[in-house]
Amino acid sequence: MRDTRESRLLLVLLVAIAFALITVDIRGGERSPLAPARQAAAAAFGPVESGIATVVDPVGNAVGAVRDSGERHTRISVLERENAALKAKLGSADRNRNRAAELDKMLKTAGTGQYGIKGAQVIAIGAAQGFSWTVTIDAGSQDGIARDMTVLNGDGLVGRVTTVGRSTATVLLANDPDFTVGTRMEKTNEIGFATGQGGDSLRVQLLNGKAEVKKGDRLVTFGSSADKPFVPGVPVGRVVKVDPSNGDLTRSLQVRPFVGFSQLDIVGVVVQPPREDPRDTVLPQKPAKPKPTPTVTVTATPTASASPRS
């Protein structure tokens, strides 16, 4: 249709009629006189709208998912942080319980030996000291720590202090090859010298080549002059192997230390030696050997057979 004056007037008239019908329909609501026409239109065009919605809805859902993804990601991040914090709290609680148990055990050891100790925590393992078996503790000269002091924990001898700073100190561990300590055998009092071999083994040379030693025997520190670097009576380890004497003047033993050097955490530096040598009292009591269960043997006594009748 050409753009003429008549066509423009017709278009304006149709638009005006449309607005009038819409106004009447809105004001009439459910009772609108145009309701039947609206229902017929819905029946005609409904399937078309449904088909279009089927195509468009997945796209709309995807857009909605993208729009909400930021909020969901934030919720997930919050939950992940809360979960990590809870795990850390539980782990921290377990660690605190373990450290409290270590501290309690060390205080009992120190109390039994009458050692005055300064508690410290291992904060580093010998990176700054080359390849030696050393650890750094968080106590130094301001805490009363000095060179050549004995270091122990709840299990026994850890080592000796070699270098002291204001707030830290270096401890040479008992399993270091440069470490040597005088030892005394439990009960027999045989004296020797223990040397570190790295790892979890010490080598002990007893001064008496004919000493009677067996696997399982225990050793403690003999002590040093003026109690430096070692105080007496600190548990050292247990004999795991006795080398043949072969008539030598000394006798060699392989000893497993009581202390686990790869698991050190809480330690105590002996700042005050005991008034008397505690001897073997710091060693834990050996478990009692189980008593043999008496066995009762029951022997059946055969009964005499009845005599035959005459």
Phi, psi and omega in degrees: 000134182284152181279092180244175179296322180294319181294322179293320178296322179295320179295318178297320179295317180296319179297318179297318179296320180298314179298321179296317179296319179297320180295316179297321182292318181294316182290331182281337181061227181290338181265015181298138178294346180265002182302316179300322179293320179297319180295321179294320177295320179297320180294328182282317186262354182301311180301325179295316179297321180297317179297318178295320179297323180298324179283321187278327186303313178303322178295317179297320178298318179296317178298317178298320179296318178295320180297321181273351186297325179298315179294318179295318179299321179296317179297318179297318180297319178297315179297319179297318179295318178296320179295316179296320179295321178295317178298318179297321179295316178295317178297320179296321179297317178298316180295319179297322177296318179295318180292323177296321178294319178298315181297317180297318179295319180294320179295324177294318178298314180296321180294319179296320180274356183059041176266132171274117187240158171244117182288146179208164179242140176286124183244350180201154176245130189339041178293324184279351183250028177075221185260013179287157175275092182225160172223158175251134179247159185268041175221141183218208185298327179292344178259008179089011180278139179223165179297149177062043171255146179286139177240132181221172167222196184294341181267331181155213186287126176263314181166208179219152180285131180246325181224137184233128171252186182293318184237000179221166177209154178256135181243124173277121184283154185293342180267005178287140180301338178270004183264132175222136180220141175287138183234162176220132181288144175297135176072307184281341179065016177295133186261144178203189179228128180259136179234137179290151178232013186077161179067223185240044181217141173240150175249127183244131174253111176279139182290336179262109181293344181255014182297140178275110182227144177224162179300134180102345177296150186244157182231152173230169178289141179282328182101154182245167175298130182060021175063023175227129008271000186230133172273157183280158169084004180280128180302134181254304182180189184234138181291129178246344179203138178243116179286148177301144183286321180054028177075011180288161179287335178240170179229135185260140179229148169257125186237133174266121181296151174289332185273138172269102189289341178272001183234024184287138177220291179261127179227168178230132177263125182283105179264348178219116182288164179288153179291327179229154177296120181287354180056240184258009188291336182281338177297138178293152178294137177288142178297138180295138178291134180296136179287139179295138180282122181296139179254140180246122179258124180254120179253125180284131178268121181293139179275146179293135180287147181291139180288144181290146179289145178276000000 
